PDB file of C-alpha atoms in Angstrom:
ATOM      1  CA  GLU A   1      17.125  25.009   4.821  1.00  0.00           C
ATOM      2  CA  ARG A   2      19.649  23.262   2.575  1.00  0.00           C
ATOM      3  CA  VAL A   3      17.145  21.990   0.029  1.00  0.00           C
ATOM      4  CA  ARG A   4      14.785  24.951  -0.128  1.00  0.00           C
ATOM      5  CA  LEU A   5      16.874  27.378  -2.235  1.00  0.00           C
ATOM      6  CA  PRO A   6      17.678  25.000  -5.120  1.00  0.00           C
ATOM      7  CA  ALA A   7      14.125  23.638  -4.898  1.00  0.00           C
ATOM      8  CA  GLU A   8      12.670  27.111  -5.367  1.00  0.00           C
ATOM      9  CA  GLU A   9      15.133  27.965  -8.146  1.00  0.00           C
ATOM     10  CA  THR A  10      14.117  24.860 -10.114  1.00  0.00           C
ATOM     11  CA  GLU A  11      10.406  25.110  -9.130  1.00  0.00           C
ATOM     12  CA  ALA A  12      10.642  21.560  -7.750  1.00  0.00           C
ATOM     13  CA  SER A  13       7.437  19.700  -6.953  1.00  0.00           C
ATOM     14  CA  PHE A  14       6.459  18.513  -3.480  1.00  0.00           C
ATOM     15  CA  PHE A  15       7.598  14.954  -4.216  1.00  0.00           C
ATOM     16  CA  GLU A  16      10.881  16.141  -5.750  1.00  0.00           C
ATOM     17  CA  VAL A  17      11.622  18.115  -2.583  1.00  0.00           C
ATOM     18  CA  VAL A  18      10.837  15.136  -0.352  1.00  0.00           C
ATOM     19  CA  THR A  19      12.991  12.851  -2.510  1.00  0.00           C
ATOM     20  CA  ALA A  20      15.918  15.256  -2.260  1.00  0.00           C
ATOM     21  CA  LEU A  21      15.448  15.515   1.512  1.00  0.00           C
ATOM     22  CA  GLY A  22      15.420  11.723   1.807  1.00  0.00           C
ATOM     23  CA  CYS A  23      18.603  11.336  -0.234  1.00  0.00           C
ATOM     24  CA  LEU A  24      20.364  13.975   1.861  1.00  0.00           C
ATOM     25  CA  LEU A  25      19.308  12.438   5.175  1.00  0.00           C
ATOM     26  CA  PHE A  26      20.203   8.892   4.114  1.00  0.00           C
ATOM     27  CA  ALA A  27      23.634  10.008   2.906  1.00  0.00           C
ATOM     28  CA  GLU A  28      24.385  11.909   6.106  1.00  0.00           C
ATOM     29  CA  ALA A  29      23.219   8.944   8.209  1.00  0.00           C
ATOM     30  CA  GLY A  30      25.625   6.650   6.346  1.00  0.00           C
ATOM     31  CA  ALA A  31      22.844   4.289   5.244  1.00  0.00           C
ATOM     32  CA  GLU A  32      24.178   1.151   3.549  1.00  0.00           C
ATOM     33  CA  TRP A  33      20.934   0.529   1.716  1.00  0.00           C
ATOM     34  CA  ALA A  34      18.199   3.010   0.817  1.00  0.00           C
ATOM     35  CA  VAL A  35      14.872   1.611  -0.317  1.00  0.00           C
ATOM     36  CA  MET A  36      13.270   4.313  -2.462  1.00  0.00           C
ATOM     37  CA  GLU A  37       9.603   3.902  -3.376  1.00  0.00           C
ATOM     38  CA  VAL A  38       8.492   5.443  -6.648  1.00  0.00           C
ATOM     39  CA  GLY A  39       5.827   8.079  -6.126  1.00  0.00           C
ATOM     40  CA  LEU A  40       4.008   7.763  -9.441  1.00  0.00           C
ATOM     41  CA  GLY A  41       4.815   5.638 -12.483  1.00  0.00           C
ATOM     42  CA  GLY A  42       8.580   5.288 -12.660  1.00  0.00           C
ATOM     43  CA  ARG A  43      10.104   6.539 -15.897  1.00  0.00           C
ATOM     44  CA  LEU A  44       9.612  10.236 -15.070  1.00  0.00           C
ATOM     45  CA  ASP A  45       9.458   9.913 -11.276  1.00  0.00           C
ATOM     46  CA  ALA A  46      11.873  11.892  -9.105  1.00  0.00           C
ATOM     47  CA  THR A  47      13.311   8.694  -7.603  1.00  0.00           C
ATOM     48  CA  ASN A  48      14.398   7.560 -11.068  1.00  0.00           C
ATOM     49  CA  ALA A  49      17.186  10.159 -10.999  1.00  0.00           C
ATOM     50  CA  LEU A  50      18.961   7.658  -8.729  1.00  0.00           C
ATOM     51  CA  ASP A  51      21.030   4.733 -10.000  1.00  0.00           C
ATOM     52  CA  PRO A  52      19.508   1.567  -8.486  1.00  0.00           C
ATOM     53  CA  VAL A  53      21.530  -1.542  -7.689  1.00  0.00           C
ATOM     54  CA  LEU A  54      18.247  -3.504  -7.889  1.00  0.00           C
ATOM     55  CA  SER A  55      14.709  -2.648  -8.973  1.00  0.00           C
ATOM     56  CA  ILE A  56      11.398  -4.174  -7.845  1.00  0.00           C
ATOM     57  CA  LEU A  57       8.070  -4.063  -9.679  1.00  0.00           C
ATOM     58  CA  THR A  58       5.242  -5.641  -7.696  1.00  0.00           C
ATOM     59  CA  ASN A  59       2.139  -5.257  -9.857  1.00  0.00           C
ATOM     60  CA  VAL A  60       0.160  -2.945 -12.131  1.00  0.00           C
ATOM     61  CA  ALA A  61      -3.150  -1.324 -11.206  1.00  0.00           C
ATOM     62  CA  LEU A  62      -5.253   1.177 -13.137  1.00  0.00           C
ATOM     63  CA  ASP A  63      -4.458   4.229 -11.025  1.00  0.00           C
ATOM     64  CA  HIS A  64      -3.338   7.745 -12.019  1.00  0.00           C
ATOM     65  CA  THR A  65      -4.604   6.893 -15.504  1.00  0.00           C
ATOM     66  CA  ALA A  66      -4.767  10.549 -16.593  1.00  0.00           C
ATOM     67  CA  ILE A  67      -0.976  10.673 -16.280  1.00  0.00           C
ATOM     68  CA  LEU A  68       0.272   7.110 -16.802  1.00  0.00           C
ATOM     69  CA  GLY A  69      -2.158   5.798 -19.419  1.00  0.00           C
ATOM     70  CA  ASP A  70      -5.408   3.882 -19.209  1.00  0.00           C
ATOM     71  CA  THR A  71      -4.237   0.350 -20.006  1.00  0.00           C
ATOM     72  CA  PRO A  72      -2.063  -2.081 -17.999  1.00  0.00           C
ATOM     73  CA  GLU A  73       0.431  -2.110 -20.881  1.00  0.00           C
ATOM     74  CA  GLN A  74       0.850   1.670 -20.861  1.00  0.00           C
ATOM     75  CA  ILE A  75       1.301   1.769 -17.088  1.00  0.00           C
ATOM     76  CA  ALA A  76       3.746  -1.158 -17.178  1.00  0.00           C
ATOM     77  CA  GLN A  77       5.791   0.763 -19.762  1.00  0.00           C
ATOM     78  CA  GLU A  78       6.043   3.719 -17.377  1.00  0.00           C
ATOM     79  CA  LYS A  79       6.948   1.465 -14.437  1.00  0.00           C
ATOM     80  CA  ALA A  80       9.579  -0.338 -16.528  1.00  0.00           C
ATOM     81  CA  GLY A  81      11.496   2.932 -16.679  1.00  0.00           C
ATOM     82  CA  ILE A  82      13.118   2.151 -13.309  1.00  0.00           C
ATOM     83  CA  LEU A  83      14.896  -0.892 -14.768  1.00  0.00           C
ATOM     84  CA  ARG A  84      18.538  -0.698 -15.873  1.00  0.00           C
ATOM     85  CA  PRO A  85      20.239  -2.841 -18.544  1.00  0.00           C
ATOM     86  CA  GLY A  86      22.103  -5.730 -16.942  1.00  0.00           C
ATOM     87  CA  ARG A  87      21.071  -4.758 -13.394  1.00  0.00           C
ATOM     88  CA  PRO A  88      19.176  -7.161 -11.093  1.00  0.00           C
ATOM     89  CA  ALA A  89      15.409  -6.792 -10.918  1.00  0.00           C
ATOM     90  CA  VAL A  90      12.546  -8.766  -9.355  1.00  0.00           C
ATOM     91  CA  THR A  91       8.888  -8.678 -10.340  1.00  0.00           C
ATOM     92  CA  ALA A  92       5.523 -10.307  -9.691  1.00  0.00           C
ATOM     93  CA  LEU A  93       3.850  -8.733 -12.726  1.00  0.00           C
ATOM     94  CA  ALA A  94       1.349 -10.718 -14.774  1.00  0.00           C
ATOM     95  CA  PRO A  95       2.986 -12.919 -17.460  1.00  0.00           C
ATOM     96  CA  GLU A  96       1.366 -11.004 -20.323  1.00  0.00           C
ATOM     97  CA  LEU A  97       3.259  -7.843 -19.272  1.00  0.00           C
ATOM     98  CA  LEU A  98       6.712  -9.403 -18.952  1.00  0.00           C
ATOM     99  CA  GLY A  99       7.631  -8.670 -22.556  1.00  0.00           C
ATOM    100  CA  ILE A 100       7.447  -4.949 -21.782  1.00  0.00           C
ATOM    101  CA  LEU A 101       9.874  -5.364 -18.878  1.00  0.00           C
ATOM    102  CA  ASP A 102      12.182  -7.696 -20.796  1.00  0.00           C
ATOM    103  CA  SER A 103      12.632  -5.027 -23.464  1.00  0.00           C
ATOM    104  CA  GLU A 104      14.567  -2.953 -20.916  1.00  0.00           C
ATOM    105  CA  ARG A 105      17.246  -5.716 -20.872  1.00  0.00           C
ATOM    106  CA  ALA A 106      17.514  -5.870 -17.059  1.00  0.00           C
ATOM    107  CA  ASP A 107      18.587  -9.085 -15.306  1.00  0.00           C
ATOM    108  CA  LEU A 108      14.960  -9.758 -14.460  1.00  0.00           C
ATOM    109  CA  TRP A 109      13.593 -12.565 -12.262  1.00  0.00           C
ATOM    110  CA  ALA A 110       9.836 -12.920 -12.730  1.00  0.00           C
ATOM    111  CA  LEU A 111       7.356 -14.780 -10.530  1.00  0.00           C
ATOM    112  CA  GLY A 112       6.163 -17.940 -12.261  1.00  0.00           C
ATOM    113  CA  ARG A 113       9.029 -17.898 -14.739  1.00  0.00           C
ATOM    114  CA  ASP A 114      12.247 -17.543 -12.747  1.00  0.00           C
ATOM    115  CA  TRP A 115      11.027 -17.977  -9.181  1.00  0.00           C
ATOM    116  CA  ARG A 116       8.022 -19.386  -7.348  1.00  0.00           C
ATOM    117  CA  VAL A 117       6.337 -19.143  -3.972  1.00  0.00           C
ATOM    118  CA  GLN A 118       4.109 -21.515  -1.995  1.00  0.00           C
ATOM    119  CA  VAL A 119       1.807 -19.803   0.495  1.00  0.00           C
ATOM    120  CA  ARG A 120       0.163 -21.353   3.567  1.00  0.00           C
ATOM    121  CA  PRO A 121      -2.293 -19.071   5.435  1.00  0.00           C
ATOM    122  CA  LEU A 122      -1.992 -18.883   9.239  1.00  0.00           C
ATOM    123  CA  GLY A 123      -5.197 -16.924   9.915  1.00  0.00           C
ATOM    124  CA  TRP A 124      -4.593 -13.716  11.872  1.00  0.00           C
ATOM    125  CA  ALA A 125      -0.940 -14.753  12.343  1.00  0.00           C
ATOM    126  CA  GLY A 126      -0.043 -14.165   8.675  1.00  0.00           C
ATOM    127  CA  HIS A 127       1.514 -16.726   6.312  1.00  0.00           C
ATOM    128  CA  ASP A 128       4.170 -19.382   5.940  1.00  0.00           C
ATOM    129  CA  LEU A 129       6.107 -19.014   2.675  1.00  0.00           C
ATOM    130  CA  THR A 130       8.436 -21.245   0.689  1.00  0.00           C
ATOM    131  CA  VAL A 131      10.316 -19.289  -1.976  1.00  0.00           C
ATOM    132  CA  THR A 132      12.200 -21.130  -4.728  1.00  0.00           C
ATOM    133  CA  CYS A 133      14.550 -19.249  -7.076  1.00  0.00           C
ATOM    134  CA  PRO A 134      17.920 -19.788  -8.839  1.00  0.00           C
ATOM    135  CA  LEU A 135      19.626 -19.261  -5.461  1.00  0.00           C
ATOM    136  CA  GLY A 136      17.808 -22.186  -3.835  1.00  0.00           C
ATOM    137  CA  SER A 137      14.792 -22.657  -1.579  1.00  0.00           C
ATOM    138  CA  LEU A 138      13.947 -20.525   1.448  1.00  0.00           C
ATOM    139  CA  THR A 139      11.187 -20.912   4.058  1.00  0.00           C
ATOM    140  CA  LEU A 140      10.006 -17.961   6.116  1.00  0.00           C
ATOM    141  CA  GLN A 141       7.015 -16.567   7.964  1.00  0.00           C
ATOM    142  CA  THR A 142       5.430 -13.141   7.603  1.00  0.00           C
ATOM    143  CA  PRO A 143       2.777 -11.516   9.793  1.00  0.00           C
ATOM    144  CA  LEU A 144       1.412  -9.657   6.752  1.00  0.00           C
ATOM    145  CA  LEU A 145      -2.247 -10.511   6.144  1.00  0.00           C
ATOM    146  CA  GLY A 146      -3.875 -11.198   2.785  1.00  0.00           C
ATOM    147  CA  GLU A 147      -2.483 -13.149  -0.146  1.00  0.00           C
ATOM    148  CA  HIS A 148      -1.162  -9.910  -1.632  1.00  0.00           C
ATOM    149  CA  GLY A 149       0.773  -9.310   1.600  1.00  0.00           C
ATOM    150  CA  ALA A 150       2.286 -12.780   1.330  1.00  0.00           C
ATOM    151  CA  HIS A 151       3.328 -12.200  -2.279  1.00  0.00           C
ATOM    152  CA  ASN A 152       4.823  -8.807  -1.405  1.00  0.00           C
ATOM    153  CA  ALA A 153       6.862 -10.487   1.330  1.00  0.00           C
ATOM    154  CA  ALA A 154       8.058 -13.103  -1.161  1.00  0.00           C
ATOM    155  CA  VAL A 155       9.128 -10.435  -3.650  1.00  0.00           C
ATOM    156  CA  ALA A 156      11.050  -8.635  -0.915  1.00  0.00           C
ATOM    157  CA  ALA A 157      12.723 -11.883   0.180  1.00  0.00           C
ATOM    158  CA  VAL A 158      13.906 -12.684  -3.357  1.00  0.00           C
ATOM    159  CA  ALA A 159      15.216  -9.133  -3.771  1.00  0.00           C
ATOM    160  CA  ALA A 160      17.093  -9.270  -0.460  1.00  0.00           C
ATOM    161  CA  TRP A 161      18.559 -12.663  -1.380  1.00  0.00           C
ATOM    162  CA  ARG A 162      19.795 -11.268  -4.699  1.00  0.00           C
ATOM    163  CA  LEU A 163      21.452  -8.401  -2.825  1.00  0.00           C
ATOM    164  CA  GLY A 164      23.449 -10.901  -0.788  1.00  0.00           C
ATOM    165  CA  LEU A 165      21.616 -10.847   2.538  1.00  0.00           C
ATOM    166  CA  SER A 166      21.825 -14.088   4.504  1.00  0.00           C
ATOM    167  CA  GLU A 167      18.892 -16.486   4.771  1.00  0.00           C
ATOM    168  CA  GLU A 168      18.865 -15.911   8.532  1.00  0.00           C
ATOM    169  CA  ALA A 169      18.636 -12.133   8.072  1.00  0.00           C
ATOM    170  CA  ILE A 170      15.814 -12.515   5.548  1.00  0.00           C
ATOM    171  CA  ARG A 171      13.835 -14.818   7.854  1.00  0.00           C
ATOM    172  CA  GLU A 172      14.321 -12.448  10.794  1.00  0.00           C
ATOM    173  CA  GLY A 173      13.351  -9.434   8.727  1.00  0.00           C
ATOM    174  CA  ALA A 174      10.249 -11.133   7.345  1.00  0.00           C
ATOM    175  CA  ALA A 175       9.100 -12.238  10.801  1.00  0.00           C
ATOM    176  CA  GLN A 176       9.527  -8.719  12.214  1.00  0.00           C
ATOM    177  CA  THR A 177       7.808  -6.928   9.332  1.00  0.00           C
ATOM    178  CA  ARG A 178       5.213  -4.362  10.352  1.00  0.00           C
ATOM    179  CA  TRP A 179       3.278  -2.384   7.747  1.00  0.00           C
ATOM    180  CA  PRO A 180       1.231   0.421   9.311  1.00  0.00           C
ATOM    181  CA  GLY A 181      -1.983   1.070   7.443  1.00  0.00           C
ATOM    182  CA  ARG A 182      -1.937  -2.160   5.404  1.00  0.00           C
ATOM    183  CA  LEU A 183      -4.287  -4.692   7.016  1.00  0.00           C
ATOM    184  CA  GLU A 184      -2.873  -3.482  10.324  1.00  0.00           C
ATOM    185  CA  VAL A 185      -4.686  -4.657  13.454  1.00  0.00           C
ATOM    186  CA  VAL A 186      -4.914  -2.007  16.192  1.00  0.00           C
ATOM    187  CA  ASN A 187      -6.401  -2.743  19.611  1.00  0.00           C
ATOM    188  CA  TRP A 188      -8.614   0.130  20.759  1.00  0.00           C
ATOM    189  CA  ALA A 189     -11.176   0.444  23.540  1.00  0.00           C
ATOM    190  CA  GLY A 190     -11.607  -3.308  23.929  1.00  0.00           C
ATOM    191  CA  ARG A 191     -11.986  -4.013  20.220  1.00  0.00           C
ATOM    192  CA  ARG A 192      -9.873  -4.458  17.110  1.00  0.00           C
ATOM    193  CA  VAL A 193      -9.779  -1.927  14.274  1.00  0.00           C
ATOM    194  CA  LEU A 194      -8.300  -2.994  10.944  1.00  0.00           C
ATOM    195  CA  LEU A 195      -6.538  -0.177   9.088  1.00  0.00           C
ATOM    196  CA  ASP A 196      -5.952  -0.436   5.346  1.00  0.00           C
ATOM    197  CA  GLY A 197      -4.964   2.219   2.835  1.00  0.00           C
ATOM    198  CA  ALA A 198      -6.791   0.639  -0.126  1.00  0.00           C
ATOM    199  CA  HIS A 199      -7.732   3.614  -2.325  1.00  0.00           C
ATOM    200  CA  ASN A 200      -8.236   2.159  -5.807  1.00  0.00           C
ATOM    201  CA  PRO A 201     -10.424  -0.713  -7.085  1.00  0.00           C
ATOM    202  CA  VAL A 202      -7.575  -3.221  -7.298  1.00  0.00           C
ATOM    203  CA  GLY A 203      -6.452  -2.445  -3.746  1.00  0.00           C
ATOM    204  CA  ALA A 204     -10.030  -2.588  -2.460  1.00  0.00           C
ATOM    205  CA  GLN A 205     -10.588  -5.947  -4.160  1.00  0.00           C
ATOM    206  CA  ALA A 206      -7.388  -7.325  -2.622  1.00  0.00           C
ATOM    207  CA  LEU A 207      -8.551  -6.063   0.773  1.00  0.00           C
ATOM    208  CA  ALA A 208     -11.954  -7.716   0.345  1.00  0.00           C
ATOM    209  CA  GLU A 209     -10.383 -11.026  -0.678  1.00  0.00           C
ATOM    210  CA  ALA A 210      -8.071 -10.900   2.341  1.00  0.00           C
ATOM    211  CA  LEU A 211     -10.935 -10.083   4.700  1.00  0.00           C
ATOM    212  CA  ARG A 212     -13.324 -12.884   3.761  1.00  0.00           C
ATOM    213  CA  PRO A 213     -11.348 -15.792   5.290  1.00  0.00           C
ATOM    214  CA  LEU A 214     -10.540 -13.679   8.345  1.00  0.00           C
ATOM    215  CA  LEU A 215     -14.220 -12.929   8.871  1.00  0.00           C
ATOM    216  CA  VAL A 216     -14.969 -16.643   8.618  1.00  0.00           C
ATOM    217  CA  LEU A 217     -12.600 -17.171  11.564  1.00  0.00           C
ATOM    218  CA  GLU A 218     -14.689 -14.626  13.471  1.00  0.00           C
ATOM    219  CA  GLY A 219     -17.934 -16.398  12.561  1.00  0.00           C
ATOM    220  CA  ARG A 220     -19.306 -13.447  10.598  1.00  0.00           C
ATOM    221  CA  GLU A 221     -19.698 -12.215   7.033  1.00  0.00           C
ATOM    222  CA  ARG A 222     -19.695  -8.440   7.516  1.00  0.00           C
ATOM    223  CA  LEU A 223     -18.213  -5.748   9.742  1.00  0.00           C
ATOM    224  CA  PRO A 224     -18.613  -1.991  10.312  1.00  0.00           C
ATOM    225  CA  LEU A 225     -16.678   0.163   7.844  1.00  0.00           C
ATOM    226  CA  ILE A 226     -15.214   3.630   8.452  1.00  0.00           C
ATOM    227  CA  PHE A 227     -14.563   5.104   5.028  1.00  0.00           C
ATOM    228  CA  GLY A 228     -13.065   8.292   3.633  1.00  0.00           C
ATOM    229  CA  ALA A 229     -11.270   8.903   0.348  1.00  0.00           C
ATOM    230  CA  ALA A 230      -9.604  11.447  -1.884  1.00  0.00           C
ATOM    231  CA  GLU A 231     -12.064  12.918  -4.369  1.00  0.00           C
ATOM    232  CA  ASP A 232      -9.884  12.173  -7.424  1.00  0.00           C
ATOM    233  CA  LYS A 233     -10.032   8.357  -7.066  1.00  0.00           C
ATOM    234  CA  ASP A 234     -12.239   5.764  -8.801  1.00  0.00           C
ATOM    235  CA  LEU A 235     -14.585   5.681  -5.835  1.00  0.00           C
ATOM    236  CA  SER A 236     -17.363   3.695  -7.484  1.00  0.00           C
ATOM    237  CA  GLY A 237     -14.942   0.807  -8.065  1.00  0.00           C
ATOM    238  CA  VAL A 238     -13.685   0.939  -4.484  1.00  0.00           C
ATOM    239  CA  VAL A 239     -17.227   1.012  -3.086  1.00  0.00           C
ATOM    240  CA  ALA A 240     -18.303  -1.912  -5.272  1.00  0.00           C
ATOM    241  CA  ALA A 241     -15.517  -4.060  -3.813  1.00  0.00           C
ATOM    242  CA  LEU A 242     -16.109  -3.123  -0.157  1.00  0.00           C
ATOM    243  CA  ALA A 243     -19.874  -2.702   0.162  1.00  0.00           C
ATOM    244  CA  PRO A 244     -20.678  -6.464   0.265  1.00  0.00           C
ATOM    245  CA  LEU A 245     -18.548  -6.777   3.425  1.00  0.00           C
ATOM    246  CA  ALA A 246     -20.008  -3.776   5.257  1.00  0.00           C
ATOM    247  CA  SER A 247     -22.687  -4.264   7.927  1.00  0.00           C
ATOM    248  CA  GLU A 248     -22.809  -0.464   8.191  1.00  0.00           C
ATOM    249  CA  VAL A 249     -20.751   2.425   6.816  1.00  0.00           C
ATOM    250  CA  ILE A 250     -19.500   5.430   8.763  1.00  0.00           C
ATOM    251  CA  LEU A 251     -18.382   8.106   6.307  1.00  0.00           C
ATOM    252  CA  THR A 252     -15.821  10.744   7.204  1.00  0.00           C
ATOM    253  CA  ARG A 253     -12.882  12.678   5.759  1.00  0.00           C
ATOM    254  CA  ALA A 254      -9.257  13.467   6.513  1.00  0.00           C
ATOM    255  CA  GLU A 255      -9.489  16.947   8.037  1.00  0.00           C
ATOM    256  CA  LEU A 256      -5.924  17.927   7.043  1.00  0.00           C
ATOM    257  CA  SER A 257      -6.136  16.829   3.401  1.00  0.00           C
ATOM    258  CA  PRO A 258      -7.400  19.357   0.838  1.00  0.00           C
ATOM    259  CA  ARG A 259      -8.111  16.488  -1.595  1.00  0.00           C
ATOM    260  CA  ALA A 260     -10.509  14.631   0.709  1.00  0.00           C
ATOM    261  CA  ALA A 261     -14.007  13.964  -0.642  1.00  0.00           C
ATOM    262  CA  HIS A 262     -16.923  15.293   1.407  1.00  0.00           C
ATOM    263  CA  PRO A 263     -18.604  12.421   3.287  1.00  0.00           C
ATOM    264  CA  GLU A 264     -22.096  13.376   2.127  1.00  0.00           C
ATOM    265  CA  HIS A 265     -20.932  12.963  -1.486  1.00  0.00           C
ATOM    266  CA  LEU A 266     -19.899   9.361  -0.744  1.00  0.00           C
ATOM    267  CA  ALA A 267     -23.239   8.295   0.740  1.00  0.00           C
ATOM    268  CA  PRO A 268     -25.094   7.821  -2.598  1.00  0.00           C
ATOM    269  CA  LEU A 269     -22.357   5.457  -3.827  1.00  0.00           C
ATOM    270  CA  PHE A 270     -22.850   3.151  -0.848  1.00  0.00           C
ATOM    271  CA  ARG A 271     -26.661   3.369  -1.068  1.00  0.00           C
ATOM    272  CA  GLN A 272     -26.505   2.323  -4.715  1.00  0.00           C
ATOM    273  CA  ALA A 273     -24.271  -0.586  -3.669  1.00  0.00           C
ATOM    274  CA  GLY A 274     -26.949  -1.814  -1.258  1.00  0.00           C
ATOM    275  CA  VAL A 275     -25.697  -0.531   2.113  1.00  0.00           C
ATOM    276  CA  GLU A 276     -28.646   0.555   4.266  1.00  0.00           C
ATOM    277  CA  ARG A 277     -26.990   1.794   7.473  1.00  0.00           C
ATOM    278  CA  ILE A 278     -24.948   4.892   6.650  1.00  0.00           C
ATOM    279  CA  THR A 279     -23.695   7.524   9.082  1.00  0.00           C
ATOM    280  CA  VAL A 280     -22.047  10.770   7.957  1.00  0.00           C
ATOM    281  CA  THR A 281     -19.467  12.315  10.312  1.00  0.00           C
ATOM    282  CA  ALA A 282     -17.314  15.441  10.130  1.00  0.00           C
ATOM    283  CA  GLY A 283     -13.930  13.923  10.976  1.00  0.00           C
ATOM    284  CA  PRO A 284     -11.983  10.896  12.240  1.00  0.00           C
ATOM    285  CA  ALA A 285     -12.748  11.418  15.937  1.00  0.00           C
ATOM    286  CA  GLU A 286     -16.489  11.579  15.262  1.00  0.00           C
ATOM    287  CA  ALA A 287     -16.250   8.473  13.081  1.00  0.00           C
ATOM    288  CA  LEU A 288     -14.642   6.458  15.882  1.00  0.00           C
ATOM    289  CA  ALA A 289     -17.269   7.733  18.342  1.00  0.00           C
ATOM    290  CA  ALA A 290     -19.987   6.459  15.989  1.00  0.00           C
ATOM    291  CA  LEU A 291     -18.737   2.859  16.289  1.00  0.00           C
ATOM    292  CA  SER A 292     -20.934   0.726  18.514  1.00  0.00           C
ATOM    293  CA  PRO A 293     -19.084  -0.400  21.688  1.00  0.00           C
ATOM    294  CA  SER A 294     -20.536  -3.885  21.162  1.00  0.00           C
ATOM    295  CA  GLU A 295     -18.724  -4.366  17.848  1.00  0.00           C
ATOM    296  CA  PRO A 296     -15.498  -6.340  18.450  1.00  0.00           C
ATOM    297  CA  LEU A 297     -14.052  -5.740  14.958  1.00  0.00           C
ATOM    298  CA  ALA A 298     -14.214  -2.829  12.513  1.00  0.00           C
ATOM    299  CA  LEU A 299     -12.439  -1.748   9.321  1.00  0.00           C
ATOM    300  CA  ALA A 300     -11.166   1.732   8.414  1.00  0.00           C
ATOM    301  CA  CYS A 301      -9.959   2.313   4.863  1.00  0.00           C
ATOM    302  CA  GLY A 302     -10.133   4.367   1.682  1.00  0.00           C
ATOM    303  CA  SER A 303      -7.275   6.812   2.137  1.00  0.00           C
ATOM    304  CA  LEU A 304      -3.819   6.787   3.691  1.00  0.00           C
ATOM    305  CA  TYR A 305      -4.408  10.420   4.614  1.00  0.00           C
ATOM    306  CA  LEU A 306      -7.440   9.340   6.649  1.00  0.00           C
ATOM    307  CA  LEU A 307      -5.460   6.559   8.331  1.00  0.00           C
ATOM    308  CA  GLY A 308      -2.750   9.087   9.160  1.00  0.00           C
ATOM    309  CA  GLU A 309      -5.323  10.926  11.262  1.00  0.00           C
ATOM    310  CA  LEU A 310      -7.166   7.880  12.638  1.00  0.00           C
ATOM    311  CA  ARG A 311      -4.098   5.953  13.748  1.00  0.00           C
ATOM    312  CA  PRO A 312      -2.847   8.473  16.358  1.00  0.00           C
ATOM    313  CA  LEU A 313      -6.355   8.606  17.845  1.00  0.00           C
ATOM    314  CA  LEU A 314      -6.437   4.809  18.174  1.00  0.00           C
ATOM    315  CA  LEU A 315      -2.920   4.596  19.648  1.00  0.00           C
ATOM    316  CA  GLY A 316      -3.193   7.646  21.915  1.00  0.00           C
ATOM    317  CA  GLU A 317      -0.394   9.440  20.068  1.00  0.00           C
ATOM    318  CA  ALA A 318      -0.021  13.108  19.122  1.00  0.00           C
ATOM    319  CA  SER A 319      -1.790  14.083  15.910  1.00  0.00           C
ATOM    320  CA  GLU A 320      -0.523  16.317  13.119  1.00  0.00           C
ATOM    321  CA  SER A 321      -1.575  19.934  13.389  1.00  0.00           C
ATOM    322  CA  HIS A 322      -0.926  21.349   9.901  1.00  0.00           C
ATOM    323  CA  GLU A 323      -2.844  20.839   6.679  1.00  0.00           C
ATOM    324  CA  ARG A 324      -0.985  18.709   4.173  1.00  0.00           C
ATOM    325  CA  TRP A 325       0.712  20.327   1.196  1.00  0.00           C
ATOM    326  CA  GLN A 326      -0.996  18.019  -1.303  1.00  0.00           C
TER     327      GLN A 326
END
């Protein structure tokens, strides 16, 4: 009620409205720290109206190329817009892109140049990390799976350390981290279902690389895949990364998302990638019903919108009832 009138007067976008709502709620709750995730790019994103005490840039992927540019350099330039001269910043961007960030004159600490991390995999339990930076050396453990999860945890730890949090608080926070929909393991009907929101080729490749050693622990090379995606993504690149790990594919769509691709349109992509067993279903519930009860492990991915509808079904929680705005 308080945001709607000015939002309508300025013809604010969906994300601008949600950003304003978040700022209002955080302020009224007396939040000491607000972690604001950029929606798209950075330079022109709604969150960039705020004045950050610290900025984080994890990586660059070729996504939203029609808006942000079709090269890593162009996208990095857009992301660099969240940096502020003289303000702390932490990044894990590739070394060849650091010059773009350095031009913003932030107090930037870059992975491989200003700080380092040693990673020791712990199987399904996550990773042990040793982070070394100008503040010293810090050991911690994270339950996040995949090397990308470990590096994200390291970036967060360095950022928290720069903000003045204690080593004990950082260790406790890292150990308690839960990331729904990002290599999340959910127990359901006597089996495990992995949920991951990978929706672009880089994310799908990171998911595949994280899965391979975990599948080795299970004594297998492939697993059933439930897949659904938004129609405006680079689906051929996502399929190419995931198909080699799929013993079968169950195609579906997020029923509440107007952007969801029709499952029958996805089938030819997987056939071309060499997948022989393909099942097309109308929605998330039908996709779960199509899983064989004898399969102890399955993967669901391709869209966070899809996971938003699958997850309540797996956990026995109430599902959303309204179609999404975007």
